[in-house]
Amino acid sequence: MADAPTVTHHPSSEQHPTAHPTAHPPATDAVRRHDPGVRGFASDNYAGVHPEVLAALALANGGHQTAYGADAYTAHLQEVFRGHFGPAAEVFPVFNGTGANVTALQAVTERWGAVICAESAHINVDECGAPERMGGLKLLTVPTPDGKLTPELIDRQAYGFDDEHRAQPQAVSITQTTELGTCYTPEEVKAVCDHAHERGMAVHMDGSRLANAAAGLGVPLARFTTEAGVDLLSFGGTKNGLLFGECVVVLSPGRVRSVRYLRKMSMQLASKMRFLSVQFEALLSGDLWLRGASHANAMARRLAEAVRDVDGVTVLRPVESNAVFALLPREVAERLQKRFRFYFWDEAKGEVRWMCSFDTTEADVDTFAAAVAEEMAAA
């Protein structure tokens, strides 16, 4: 006679109406559907959740906490962010980066307002028109050689302030790090902010990889944000080991308005906000943010050095963060993509982008670099 099948017992609330739901960790019917040993270089969003962040989520679980941000974790998060950005900082956790940007930009523009940004900016290229369609504002773009705006480039669009036929330039948005992996220095940010403020415009910083910029520059977060004159920023967490979540951080309350209401109207108000907030507490209370970003940056530098001398491969830009941009024959890149995930950055040129993350290992980098050399040798 065959053995009887094993049955996992799932206690229900009907059977145990007074049992605490976390007293005994429940079984799960979920099945692992991926190979955790597989790594790629497509995006730092591909990485999993940092174990310290998972531990923080478990710590915040259990019991009841007031919803919509009136919880102990979100209250404490204000102090955590003020420790990095100064006593005037106010933080508003949101679900994702696009939501953070749309919410933030609405807070510094009116219905007839416009935002000046680099042509390559994420808000212009990769957010499906959300700032304009959902935020109700106009993007005024400027081509940049390295992804960075300057006062001179801003002035290409900073005009027509009294022209009723033109959307009014009311804000400048810069990205740190830029979409090309470059970093604004504190002096460059200050020059942008001073120039914008002189013309009555606020400055927003899209900081989905803000930690990578600080690690690359070797300076505190406030040095190129609060101290440089940035008015508000979108602070990224997902690319640095969080499960989900970003934050809108107000640095100049006098230039920013109504984020509390705009967050709700933009569908970015989390009911169980403690699970957003505790992740940022884990990230920013100690040095986890810096450890993860520094490691990702170091792996990008290792990768660039490993492929720099491979015949037929050109590293196109200095590696200032966790991104490597390279040029190689298209047929080689396509064969390589069958072995490792990564994206073409410029299809016409054959330019590719390789991203490293907090969990990229030296072995991952060396294996990938060896594959690049193999495919180039077979070209």
Coordinates of C-alpha atoms in Angstrom, one line a residue:
M1 CA 0.0 0.0 0.0
A2 CA 1.4 3.4 -1.0
D3 CA 2.2 5.9 1.7
A4 CA -0.5 8.5 2.4
P5 CA 0.3 11.9 1.0
T6 CA 1.6 14.6 3.4
V7 CA -0.9 17.3 4.0
T8 CA 0.1 20.7 5.2
H9 CA -2.4 22.1 7.7
H10 CA -3.4 25.7 7.2
P11 CA -5.2 26.9 10.4
S12 CA -8.0 29.3 9.6
S13 CA -9.4 32.1 11.6
E14 CA -12.7 30.2 11.8
Q15 CA -10.9 27.3 13.6
H16 CA -8.9 29.6 15.8
P17 CA -10.7 32.9 16.0
T18 CA -8.5 34.2 18.8
A19 CA -5.1 33.0 17.6
H20 CA -2.5 35.7 16.8
P21 CA -1.9 35.5 13.0
T22 CA 1.9 35.7 13.5
A23 CA 2.2 33.3 16.4
H24 CA 3.1 30.4 14.1
P25 CA 4.6 31.3 10.7
P26 CA 2.1 30.1 8.1
A27 CA 2.9 27.7 5.4
T28 CA 2.7 29.1 1.8
D29 CA 1.4 27.7 -1.4
A30 CA 3.8 29.9 -3.4
V31 CA 6.5 28.2 -5.4
R32 CA 10.0 29.6 -6.3
R33 CA 9.8 30.1 -10.0
H34 CA 13.2 31.5 -10.8
D35 CA 16.8 30.5 -10.4
P36 CA 18.3 32.8 -7.7
G37 CA 21.8 32.1 -9.1
V38 CA 21.0 33.9 -12.4
R39 CA 22.4 37.4 -12.6
G40 CA 22.2 40.0 -15.3
F41 CA 23.4 43.5 -16.1
A42 CA 20.2 45.0 -17.4
S43 CA 19.0 47.1 -14.4
D44 CA 19.6 47.5 -10.7
N45 CA 15.8 47.0 -10.5
Y46 CA 16.4 43.3 -11.4
A47 CA 18.0 42.7 -8.0
G48 CA 16.1 41.3 -5.1
V49 CA 15.5 42.8 -1.7
H50 CA 18.5 43.3 0.7
P51 CA 18.3 40.9 3.6
E52 CA 18.4 43.7 6.1
V53 CA 15.4 45.3 4.5
L54 CA 13.5 42.0 4.6
A55 CA 14.3 41.8 8.3
A56 CA 13.0 45.3 8.8
L57 CA 9.7 44.4 7.1
A58 CA 9.3 41.4 9.3
L59 CA 10.0 43.6 12.3
A60 CA 7.3 46.0 11.4
N61 CA 4.7 43.2 10.8
G62 CA 2.3 42.0 13.4
G63 CA -0.2 43.9 15.4
H64 CA -2.1 47.0 14.2
Q65 CA -0.7 50.4 13.3
T66 CA -2.7 53.4 12.2
A67 CA -3.0 53.5 8.4
Y68 CA -2.1 56.2 5.8
G69 CA 1.1 57.3 7.5
A70 CA -0.1 57.9 11.0
D71 CA 2.1 55.1 12.3
A72 CA 5.2 55.0 14.5
Y73 CA 7.5 54.1 11.7
T74 CA 6.5 57.0 9.4
A75 CA 6.7 59.4 12.3
H76 CA 10.2 58.3 13.1
L77 CA 11.2 58.5 9.4
Q78 CA 11.0 62.3 9.5
E79 CA 13.9 62.3 11.9
V80 CA 15.8 59.8 9.9
F81 CA 15.6 62.0 6.8
R82 CA 16.4 65.2 8.7
G83 CA 19.6 63.6 9.9
H84 CA 20.7 63.5 6.3
F85 CA 19.0 66.5 4.7
G86 CA 18.6 69.0 7.5
P87 CA 16.0 70.1 10.1
A88 CA 13.6 71.5 7.5
A89 CA 13.2 68.3 5.5
E90 CA 9.8 66.7 5.3
V91 CA 9.4 63.2 3.8
F92 CA 6.4 61.7 2.0
P93 CA 6.8 58.0 1.1
V94 CA 5.2 56.9 -2.2
F95 CA 5.0 53.7 -4.2
N96 CA 7.4 54.3 -7.1
G97 CA 9.7 56.6 -8.9
T98 CA 7.3 57.9 -11.5
G99 CA 4.8 58.6 -8.7
A100 CA 7.4 60.5 -6.8
N101 CA 8.4 62.6 -9.8
V102 CA 4.8 63.4 -10.8
T103 CA 3.8 64.3 -7.3
A104 CA 6.9 66.4 -6.7
L105 CA 6.7 68.3 -10.0
Q106 CA 3.0 69.2 -9.4
A107 CA 4.1 70.7 -6.1
V108 CA 6.3 73.3 -7.8
T109 CA 4.1 74.1 -10.9
E110 CA 0.7 75.6 -11.7
R111 CA -1.6 74.4 -14.3
W112 CA 0.1 76.6 -16.9
G113 CA 3.5 75.7 -15.7
A114 CA 6.5 74.0 -17.4
V115 CA 9.5 72.1 -16.2
I116 CA 12.9 72.4 -17.9
C117 CA 14.8 69.1 -18.1
A118 CA 17.5 67.3 -20.1
E119 CA 16.2 65.7 -23.2
S120 CA 17.5 62.3 -21.8
A121 CA 15.7 62.8 -18.5
H122 CA 13.7 59.8 -17.1
I123 CA 10.7 62.1 -16.8
N124 CA 10.9 62.8 -20.5
V125 CA 11.9 59.4 -21.9
D126 CA 10.8 56.7 -19.6
E127 CA 7.6 57.7 -17.8
C128 CA 5.1 57.2 -20.6
G129 CA 4.1 60.9 -20.6
A130 CA 3.0 60.7 -16.9
P131 CA 4.3 64.1 -15.9
E132 CA 2.5 65.8 -18.7
R133 CA -0.7 63.7 -18.9
M134 CA -1.1 63.0 -15.1
G135 CA 0.7 66.0 -13.7
G136 CA -0.8 68.5 -16.2
L137 CA 2.5 70.3 -16.8
K138 CA 4.7 70.9 -19.9
L139 CA 8.2 69.5 -20.2
L140 CA 10.7 71.8 -21.9
T141 CA 13.7 69.7 -22.9
V142 CA 17.3 70.5 -23.7
P143 CA 19.8 68.3 -25.4
T144 CA 22.9 67.7 -23.2
P145 CA 26.2 65.9 -24.1
D146 CA 26.6 64.2 -20.7
G147 CA 23.0 64.2 -19.3
K148 CA 23.7 67.3 -17.1
L149 CA 22.0 70.7 -17.3
T150 CA 24.0 73.9 -16.9
P151 CA 22.8 77.5 -16.5
E152 CA 23.6 78.1 -20.2
L153 CA 21.5 75.1 -21.3
I154 CA 18.7 76.1 -19.0
D155 CA 18.5 79.5 -20.7
R156 CA 17.6 77.8 -24.0
Q157 CA 14.1 77.2 -22.5
A158 CA 14.0 79.8 -19.7
Y159 CA 12.2 82.6 -21.5
G160 CA 8.7 83.9 -22.3
F161 CA 7.9 84.4 -18.6
D162 CA 5.2 87.0 -19.4
D163 CA 4.0 85.4 -22.7
E164 CA 0.5 84.1 -22.3
H165 CA 1.0 81.9 -25.3
R166 CA 3.9 79.9 -23.8
A167 CA 3.8 77.5 -20.9
Q168 CA 5.5 79.3 -18.1
P169 CA 8.9 77.8 -17.0
Q170 CA 8.4 77.4 -13.2
A171 CA 10.9 74.6 -12.3
V172 CA 14.1 72.9 -13.4
S173 CA 14.4 69.1 -12.9
I174 CA 17.9 67.5 -12.8
T175 CA 18.7 63.8 -12.4
Q176 CA 21.4 62.5 -9.9
T177 CA 22.9 60.3 -11.1
T178 CA 22.0 61.2 -14.7
E179 CA 20.6 58.7 -17.2
L180 CA 24.1 58.5 -18.7
G181 CA 25.7 57.5 -15.4
T182 CA 27.3 60.9 -14.7
C183 CA 27.2 62.8 -11.5
Y184 CA 26.6 66.5 -10.8
T185 CA 29.2 67.8 -8.5
P186 CA 27.9 70.0 -5.6
E187 CA 29.2 73.0 -7.3
E188 CA 27.4 72.1 -10.5
V189 CA 24.1 71.6 -8.6
K190 CA 24.6 75.0 -6.8
A191 CA 25.1 76.8 -10.1
V192 CA 21.9 75.3 -11.5
C193 CA 20.0 76.2 -8.3
D194 CA 21.3 79.7 -8.1
H195 CA 20.5 80.3 -11.7
A196 CA 17.0 78.8 -11.5
H197 CA 16.1 80.7 -8.3
E198 CA 17.3 84.0 -9.8
R199 CA 14.7 83.4 -12.5
G200 CA 11.9 82.5 -10.0
M201 CA 12.1 78.8 -10.7
A202 CA 12.2 75.9 -8.2
V203 CA 14.6 73.0 -8.6
H204 CA 13.6 69.3 -8.4
M205 CA 16.1 66.5 -8.3
D206 CA 15.2 63.1 -9.6
G207 CA 17.3 60.9 -7.2
S208 CA 16.4 57.4 -8.1
R209 CA 20.2 56.7 -7.7
L210 CA 21.0 59.4 -5.2
A211 CA 22.9 57.0 -3.0
N212 CA 25.2 56.0 -5.9
A213 CA 25.9 59.7 -6.6
A214 CA 26.9 60.3 -2.9
A215 CA 29.1 57.2 -3.0
G216 CA 30.7 58.2 -6.2
L217 CA 31.3 61.8 -5.1
G218 CA 32.4 60.8 -1.6
V219 CA 30.2 63.4 0.1
P220 CA 27.2 63.4 2.3
L221 CA 23.7 63.5 0.7
A222 CA 23.1 67.0 1.9
R223 CA 26.2 68.4 0.2
F224 CA 24.6 68.3 -3.3
T225 CA 21.0 68.7 -2.3
T226 CA 20.0 70.9 0.7
E227 CA 23.3 72.8 0.9
A228 CA 23.4 73.3 -2.9
G229 CA 19.9 74.8 -3.0
V230 CA 17.7 71.9 -4.2
D231 CA 14.0 72.6 -3.3
L232 CA 12.7 69.0 -3.3
L233 CA 13.8 65.6 -4.5
S234 CA 12.6 62.2 -5.4
F235 CA 14.6 59.8 -3.2
G236 CA 15.1 56.3 -4.6
G237 CA 15.1 53.1 -2.6
T238 CA 14.1 50.3 -5.0
K239 CA 17.4 50.5 -6.9
N240 CA 19.3 50.2 -3.7
G241 CA 17.8 47.1 -2.1
L242 CA 14.2 48.0 -1.2
L243 CA 11.2 45.8 -2.0
F244 CA 9.2 48.8 -3.2
G245 CA 9.0 52.5 -2.5
E246 CA 10.5 55.9 -3.0
C247 CA 10.1 59.2 -1.2
V248 CA 9.3 62.8 -2.0
V249 CA 11.5 64.9 0.2
V250 CA 10.7 68.6 0.6
L251 CA 13.8 70.7 1.4
S252 CA 12.5 74.2 0.9
P253 CA 9.0 74.4 2.3
G254 CA 8.6 78.0 1.0
R255 CA 8.8 76.9 -2.6
V256 CA 6.9 73.7 -2.4
R257 CA 3.2 73.3 -1.6
S258 CA 0.5 70.8 -1.0
V259 CA 2.5 67.5 -1.3
R260 CA 0.2 65.9 1.2
Y261 CA -2.8 66.4 -1.0
L262 CA -1.0 65.8 -4.3
R263 CA 0.3 62.5 -3.1
K264 CA -3.3 61.2 -2.5
M265 CA -4.6 62.7 -5.8
S266 CA -1.7 61.1 -7.6
M267 CA -2.7 57.6 -6.2
Q268 CA 0.5 57.4 -4.2
L269 CA -0.8 57.3 -0.6
A270 CA -0.2 53.9 0.9
S271 CA -2.6 52.6 3.4
K272 CA -0.1 50.3 5.2
M273 CA 2.6 52.9 5.0
R274 CA 4.6 51.5 7.9
F275 CA 6.0 48.9 5.4
L276 CA 7.3 51.7 3.1
S277 CA 8.7 53.7 6.0
V278 CA 10.5 50.9 7.8
Q279 CA 12.4 50.0 4.7
F280 CA 13.8 53.5 4.5
E281 CA 14.6 53.4 8.2
A282 CA 16.7 50.3 7.6
L283 CA 18.3 51.9 4.6
L284 CA 19.2 55.3 6.1
S285 CA 19.5 54.9 9.9
G286 CA 22.9 53.3 9.5
D287 CA 25.1 52.9 6.5
L288 CA 23.2 50.4 4.4
W289 CA 22.4 53.0 1.8
L290 CA 26.1 53.7 1.4
R291 CA 27.3 50.1 1.6
G292 CA 25.0 49.0 -1.2
A293 CA 25.7 52.0 -3.5
S294 CA 29.4 51.9 -3.0
H295 CA 29.5 48.2 -3.8
A296 CA 27.4 48.6 -7.0
N297 CA 29.7 51.5 -8.1
A298 CA 32.8 49.4 -7.4
M299 CA 31.4 46.5 -9.5
A300 CA 30.8 48.9 -12.4
R301 CA 34.4 50.1 -12.2
R302 CA 35.6 46.5 -12.1
L303 CA 33.5 45.7 -15.2
A304 CA 34.7 48.7 -17.1
E305 CA 38.3 47.8 -16.4
A306 CA 37.8 44.2 -17.3
V307 CA 36.4 45.0 -20.8
R308 CA 38.4 48.1 -21.6
D309 CA 41.2 46.2 -23.3
V310 CA 39.0 43.7 -25.2
D311 CA 39.6 44.4 -28.9
G312 CA 36.4 45.9 -30.5
V313 CA 34.9 47.1 -27.2
T314 CA 34.9 50.8 -26.3
V315 CA 33.8 52.1 -22.9
L316 CA 32.2 55.4 -23.9
R317 CA 32.1 57.4 -20.7
P318 CA 33.9 57.7 -17.3
V319 CA 32.3 55.3 -14.8
E320 CA 31.0 57.7 -12.1
S321 CA 28.3 55.4 -10.6
N322 CA 27.0 51.9 -11.2
A323 CA 26.5 52.2 -15.0
V324 CA 28.8 51.2 -17.8
F325 CA 28.1 52.4 -21.3
A326 CA 29.9 50.6 -24.1
L327 CA 30.1 50.2 -27.8
L328 CA 30.5 46.8 -29.5
P329 CA 29.4 45.2 -32.7
R330 CA 25.6 44.7 -32.7
E331 CA 25.8 41.0 -33.6
V332 CA 28.2 40.4 -30.7
A333 CA 25.8 42.2 -28.3
E334 CA 22.9 40.2 -29.5
R335 CA 24.7 36.9 -28.9
L336 CA 25.8 38.1 -25.5
Q337 CA 22.2 39.0 -24.6
K338 CA 21.3 35.3 -25.0
R339 CA 23.7 34.6 -22.1
F340 CA 23.1 37.7 -19.9
R341 CA 20.3 40.2 -19.7
F342 CA 21.2 43.8 -20.6
Y343 CA 19.7 46.6 -22.8
F344 CA 20.7 48.5 -25.8
W345 CA 20.9 52.2 -25.0
D346 CA 21.2 53.4 -28.5
E347 CA 20.0 50.9 -31.1
A348 CA 21.3 52.8 -34.1
K349 CA 24.9 53.1 -32.7
G350 CA 25.0 49.7 -31.1
E351 CA 25.6 51.3 -27.7
V352 CA 24.7 49.1 -24.7
R353 CA 24.2 49.8 -21.0
W354 CA 25.4 47.5 -18.2
M355 CA 24.2 48.1 -14.7
C356 CA 25.5 46.7 -11.5
S357 CA 23.6 46.4 -8.2
F358 CA 24.1 45.9 -4.5
D359 CA 24.2 42.1 -5.0
T360 CA 26.5 42.0 -8.0
T361 CA 29.5 39.9 -7.1
E362 CA 33.1 40.0 -8.3
A363 CA 32.5 36.6 -9.8
D364 CA 29.4 37.9 -11.7
V365 CA 31.5 40.7 -13.2
D366 CA 34.4 38.4 -14.1
T367 CA 32.2 35.8 -15.7
F368 CA 30.4 38.4 -17.8
A369 CA 33.6 40.1 -18.8
A370 CA 35.0 36.7 -19.9
A371 CA 31.8 36.2 -22.0
V372 CA 32.3 39.6 -23.6
A373 CA 35.9 38.6 -24.6
E374 CA 34.7 35.1 -25.9
E375 CA 32.0 36.6 -28.1
M376 CA 34.3 39.3 -29.4
A377 CA 36.9 36.6 -30.3
A378 CA 34.2 34.7 -32.2
A379 CA 33.1 37.8 -34.1

